[in-house]
mmCIF file of C-alpha atoms in Angstrom:
data_model
loop_
_atom_site.group_PDB
_atom_site.id
_atom_site.type_symbol
_atom_site.label_atom_id
_atom_site.label_comp_id
_atom_site.label_asym_id
_atom_site.label_seq_id
_atom_site.Cartn_x
_atom_site.Cartn_y
_atom_site.Cartn_z
ATOM 1 C CA MET A 1 104.248 77.143 86.324
ATOM 2 C CA SER A 2 100.573 77.814 85.597
ATOM 3 C CA TYR A 3 99.669 75.549 88.536
ATOM 4 C CA ASP A 4 101.798 77.658 90.943
ATOM 5 C CA LEU A 5 100.330 80.886 89.627
ATOM 6 C CA ARG A 6 96.791 79.495 89.750
ATOM 7 C CA ASN A 7 97.358 78.495 93.401
ATOM 8 C CA LEU A 8 98.648 81.972 94.208
ATOM 9 C CA ILE A 9 95.630 83.560 92.532
ATOM 10 C CA GLU A 10 93.224 81.236 94.360
ATOM 11 C CA GLN A 11 94.853 82.012 97.730
ATOM 12 C CA ALA A 12 94.633 85.755 97.072
ATOM 13 C CA HIS A 13 91.006 85.356 95.991
ATOM 14 C CA ALA A 14 90.186 83.383 99.163
ATOM 15 C CA ASP A 15 91.770 86.148 101.241
ATOM 16 C CA ASN A 16 89.739 88.750 99.346
ATOM 17 C CA GLU A 17 86.553 86.750 99.951
ATOM 18 C CA LYS A 18 87.385 86.600 103.663
ATOM 19 C CA TYR A 19 87.162 90.394 103.824
ATOM 20 C CA LYS A 20 83.890 90.448 101.897
ATOM 21 C CA LYS A 21 82.521 88.096 104.549
ATOM 22 C CA LYS A 22 84.023 90.288 107.272
ATOM 23 C CA LEU A 23 82.105 93.227 105.840
ATOM 24 C CA GLU A 24 78.883 91.184 105.731
ATOM 25 C CA GLU A 25 79.370 90.287 109.411
ATOM 26 C CA GLU A 26 80.436 93.806 110.372
ATOM 27 C CA PRO A 27 79.165 94.770 113.828
ATOM 28 C CA GLU A 28 77.358 98.036 114.433
ATOM 29 C CA ASN A 29 80.563 99.661 115.753
ATOM 30 C CA GLN A 30 82.367 98.682 112.524
ATOM 31 C CA TYR A 31 85.063 96.795 114.439
ATOM 32 C CA GLY A 32 85.711 99.840 116.612
ATOM 33 C CA LEU A 33 86.314 102.166 113.668
ATOM 34 C CA LEU A 34 82.848 103.758 113.540
ATOM 35 C CA GLU A 35 83.935 107.125 114.981
ATOM 36 C CA ALA A 36 86.858 107.296 112.575
ATOM 37 C CA PHE A 37 84.731 106.303 109.587
ATOM 38 C CA LYS A 38 82.284 109.095 110.463
ATOM 39 C CA LEU A 39 85.113 111.589 109.799
ATOM 40 C CA ILE A 40 85.754 110.306 106.281
ATOM 41 C CA PHE A 41 83.328 111.471 103.616
ATOM 42 C CA TRP A 42 82.855 112.193 99.939
ATOM 43 C CA SER A 43 80.614 114.813 98.378
ATOM 44 C CA SER A 44 78.172 113.597 95.780
ATOM 45 C CA SER A 45 76.704 115.605 92.936
ATOM 46 C CA LYS A 46 73.616 116.168 95.075
ATOM 47 C CA GLU A 47 75.665 118.083 97.675
ATOM 48 C CA VAL A 48 75.152 115.276 100.170
ATOM 49 C CA ASN A 49 78.132 113.967 102.059
ATOM 50 C CA ILE A 50 78.543 110.211 101.982
ATOM 51 C CA LYS A 51 80.429 109.022 105.049
ATOM 52 C CA ALA A 52 82.623 105.939 105.198
ATOM 53 C CA SER A 53 80.400 104.798 108.075
ATOM 54 C CA ASP A 54 77.266 104.806 105.869
ATOM 55 C CA ASN A 55 75.670 101.780 104.234
ATOM 56 C CA SER A 56 76.239 103.043 100.697
ATOM 57 C CA ARG A 57 78.101 100.899 98.159
ATOM 58 C CA ILE A 58 81.098 103.263 98.119
ATOM 59 C CA SER A 59 81.249 103.322 101.939
ATOM 60 C CA LYS A 60 81.175 99.541 102.209
ATOM 61 C CA LYS A 61 83.859 99.174 99.543
ATOM 62 C CA TYR A 62 86.016 101.708 101.375
ATOM 63 C CA ARG A 63 85.672 99.822 104.682
ATOM 64 C CA LYS A 64 86.434 96.484 103.037
ATOM 65 C CA ASN A 65 89.570 97.988 101.486
ATOM 66 C CA ILE A 66 90.685 99.302 104.870
ATOM 67 C CA TYR A 67 90.064 96.000 106.666
ATOM 68 C CA SER A 68 91.789 94.037 103.917
ATOM 69 C CA THR A 69 94.841 96.273 103.611
ATOM 70 C CA LEU A 70 95.325 96.613 107.374
ATOM 71 C CA ASN A 71 94.893 92.849 107.884
ATOM 72 C CA ILE A 72 94.818 93.359 111.665
ATOM 73 C CA ASP A 73 92.905 91.505 114.375
ATOM 74 C CA ASP A 74 89.448 92.963 114.926
ATOM 75 C CA ASN A 75 90.127 93.710 118.589
ATOM 76 C CA LYS A 76 93.070 95.960 117.649
ATOM 77 C CA LEU A 77 91.255 98.069 115.065
ATOM 78 C CA GLU A 78 89.779 100.431 117.646
ATOM 79 C CA ASN A 79 93.233 101.920 118.262
ATOM 80 C CA PHE A 80 93.298 103.034 114.632
ATOM 81 C CA SER A 81 90.056 104.854 115.314
ATOM 82 C CA LYS A 82 91.714 106.676 118.224
ATOM 83 C CA MET A 83 94.651 107.677 116.024
ATOM 84 C CA LEU A 84 92.420 108.787 113.170
ATOM 85 C CA THR A 85 90.166 110.915 115.355
ATOM 86 C CA ALA A 86 93.209 112.466 117.047
ATOM 87 C CA SER A 87 95.222 113.328 113.949
ATOM 88 C CA PRO A 88 93.967 114.679 110.608
ATOM 89 C CA GLN A 89 97.176 113.381 109.000
ATOM 90 C CA MET A 90 95.885 109.848 109.558
ATOM 91 C CA LEU A 91 93.145 110.613 107.004
ATOM 92 C CA GLU A 92 95.842 110.677 104.302
ATOM 93 C CA VAL A 93 97.114 107.301 105.509
ATOM 94 C CA PHE A 94 93.623 105.789 105.345
ATOM 95 C CA SER A 95 93.023 107.305 101.901
ATOM 96 C CA THR A 96 96.165 105.611 100.617
ATOM 97 C CA LEU A 97 95.167 102.316 102.270
ATOM 98 C CA ASN A 98 91.872 102.548 100.385
ATOM 99 C CA ASP A 99 93.662 103.219 97.091
ATOM 100 C CA LEU A 100 95.904 100.213 97.694
ATOM 101 C CA GLY A 101 92.881 98.083 98.525
ATOM 102 C CA ASN A 102 91.345 99.046 95.181
ATOM 103 C CA ILE A 103 94.516 98.072 93.320
ATOM 104 C CA PHE A 104 94.779 94.716 95.101
ATOM 105 C CA GLU A 105 91.130 93.881 94.508
ATOM 106 C CA GLU A 106 91.134 94.895 90.839
ATOM 107 C CA VAL A 107 94.147 92.694 90.111
ATOM 108 C CA ILE A 108 92.879 89.729 92.134
ATOM 109 C CA VAL A 109 89.388 89.842 90.611
ATOM 110 C CA SER A 110 90.794 90.173 87.096
ATOM 111 C CA LEU A 111 93.299 87.328 87.475
ATOM 112 C CA TYR A 112 90.804 85.067 89.219
ATOM 113 C CA SER A 113 88.272 85.490 86.423
ATOM 114 C CA LYS A 114 90.898 84.346 83.885
ATOM 115 C CA LYS A 115 92.776 81.708 85.891
ATOM 116 C CA GLU A 116 91.551 78.826 83.713
ATOM 117 C CA THR A 117 93.190 80.290 80.602
ATOM 118 C CA LEU A 118 96.664 80.913 82.038
ATOM 119 C CA GLU A 119 98.320 78.357 79.739
ATOM 120 C CA GLU A 120 97.514 80.562 76.759
ATOM 121 C CA LEU A 121 100.151 83.038 77.943
ATOM 122 C CA GLY A 122 103.173 80.812 77.393
ATOM 123 C CA ILE A 123 105.978 80.145 79.869
ATOM 124 C CA PRO A 124 107.849 83.498 79.597
ATOM 125 C CA ASN A 125 104.672 85.501 80.270
ATOM 126 C CA LEU A 126 103.575 83.092 83.014
ATOM 127 C CA ASP A 127 106.924 83.580 84.756
ATOM 128 C CA LYS A 128 106.677 87.339 84.438
ATOM 129 C CA LEU A 129 103.050 87.409 85.602
ATOM 130 C CA LYS A 130 103.830 85.216 88.614
ATOM 131 C CA ASN A 131 106.774 87.437 89.618
ATOM 132 C CA LEU A 132 104.725 90.615 89.251
ATOM 133 C CA PHE A 133 101.807 89.173 91.225
ATOM 134 C CA GLU A 134 104.134 87.966 94.002
ATOM 135 C CA LYS A 135 105.628 91.465 94.208
ATOM 136 C CA LEU A 136 102.146 92.976 94.434
ATOM 137 C CA LEU A 137 101.168 90.594 97.232
ATOM 138 C CA SER A 138 104.423 91.365 99.057
ATOM 139 C CA ILE A 139 103.507 95.069 98.967
ATOM 140 C CA LYS A 140 100.230 94.223 100.693
ATOM 141 C CA THR A 141 102.179 92.340 103.372
ATOM 142 C CA THR A 142 104.678 95.186 103.776
ATOM 143 C CA VAL A 143 101.953 97.819 104.140
ATOM 144 C CA SER A 144 100.163 95.688 106.724
ATOM 145 C CA GLU A 145 103.450 95.316 108.645
ATOM 146 C CA ILE A 146 104.011 99.095 108.540
ATOM 147 C CA MET A 147 100.531 99.622 109.962
ATOM 148 C CA HIS A 148 101.085 96.930 112.617
ATOM 149 C CA GLN A 149 104.247 98.759 113.670
ATOM 150 C CA LEU A 150 102.389 102.075 113.812
ATOM 151 C CA LEU A 151 99.808 100.446 116.059
ATOM 152 C CA LEU A 152 102.533 99.088 118.365
ATOM 153 C CA ASP A 153 104.267 102.468 118.434
ATOM 154 C CA TYR A 154 100.973 104.116 119.362
ATOM 155 C CA GLN A 155 100.181 101.567 122.073
ATOM 156 C CA ASN A 156 103.695 101.904 123.532
ATOM 157 C CA ASN A 157 103.618 105.705 123.195
ATOM 158 C CA LYS A 158 106.868 105.603 121.208
ATOM 159 C CA ASN A 159 108.255 109.130 120.934
ATOM 160 C CA GLY A 160 105.111 110.402 122.670
ATOM 161 C CA ILE A 161 102.787 109.747 119.704
ATOM 162 C CA ASN A 162 99.974 108.536 121.975
ATOM 163 C CA THR A 163 100.009 111.606 124.195
ATOM 164 C CA ASP A 164 101.077 114.407 121.828
ATOM 165 C CA ILE A 165 98.875 115.130 118.796
ATOM 166 C CA ASN A 166 101.674 116.996 117.002
ATOM 167 C CA LYS A 167 104.046 114.061 117.390
ATOM 168 C CA LEU A 168 101.342 111.690 116.152
ATOM 169 C CA GLY A 169 100.817 113.967 113.151
ATOM 170 C CA SER A 170 104.534 113.983 112.345
ATOM 171 C CA HIS A 171 104.708 110.213 112.723
ATOM 172 C CA ALA A 172 101.606 109.785 110.536
ATOM 173 C CA LYS A 173 103.263 111.912 107.836
ATOM 174 C CA ILE A 174 106.270 109.564 107.814
ATOM 175 C CA ILE A 175 103.975 106.540 107.577
ATOM 176 C CA TYR A 176 101.981 108.230 104.816
ATOM 177 C CA ASN A 177 105.149 108.826 102.769
ATOM 178 C CA GLN A 178 106.225 105.183 103.193
ATOM 179 C CA ILE A 179 102.823 103.891 102.131
ATOM 180 C CA LEU A 180 102.600 106.361 99.250
ATOM 181 C CA VAL A 181 105.797 104.870 97.805
ATOM 182 C CA LYS A 182 104.197 101.425 98.084
ATOM 183 C CA GLU A 183 101.043 102.694 96.373
ATOM 184 C CA ILE A 184 103.093 103.970 93.432
ATOM 185 C CA GLU A 185 104.891 100.611 93.218
ATOM 186 C CA ALA A 186 101.566 98.741 93.397
ATOM 187 C CA TYR A 187 100.048 100.899 90.676
ATOM 188 C CA GLU A 188 103.020 100.219 88.399
ATOM 189 C CA LEU A 189 102.770 96.472 89.068
ATOM 190 C CA GLN A 190 99.043 96.584 88.329
ATOM 191 C CA ARG A 191 99.761 98.328 85.032
ATOM 192 C CA GLU A 192 102.369 95.709 84.093
ATOM 193 C CA ILE A 193 100.107 92.802 85.097
ATOM 194 C CA PHE A 194 97.241 94.183 83.027
ATOM 195 C CA SER A 195 99.557 94.735 80.044
ATOM 196 C CA ILE A 196 100.272 90.989 80.070
ATOM 197 C CA TYR A 197 96.896 89.605 81.010
ATOM 198 C CA ASN A 198 93.861 91.812 80.683
#
């Protein structure tokens, strides 16, 4: 059992590392999302806005979370930029993707750092931990699939979302609600995982 869980943790860690490398190799146009990332910002205590497109630590972490959670081919990311710049509701979607990315990374980093001591948990806790971690990873897959479908809907102008900003906004609200449910589930799984092994 610990071998299966260790393998799962190592695969998730390798995937996480892939997105760190993607960020290191990030082109100047930020995989086509530069214009969208310029619209996303945080205010610091110095009254200076930090944009997601900046080279600050928080900006880079945000972009990595987005790339990782979307898990979409680089050449398709530019369409997300078009959607984000066209519809303010997409900002909520991206904010939730970032939150999910934080949850996934925190769990993966924590489990990976302790993978050599899994046997100490005992079989019942190993089983529970494996099931919880698999559920968390399936949420990541589900969210990525939801975003893939949104991209296809946008490209195919389903229900006019590519040509009508209001329809895109309504569609983005539906997507946001779906992903928000997944974020709540992921947060609960993170809490349960950490209660067993943190």
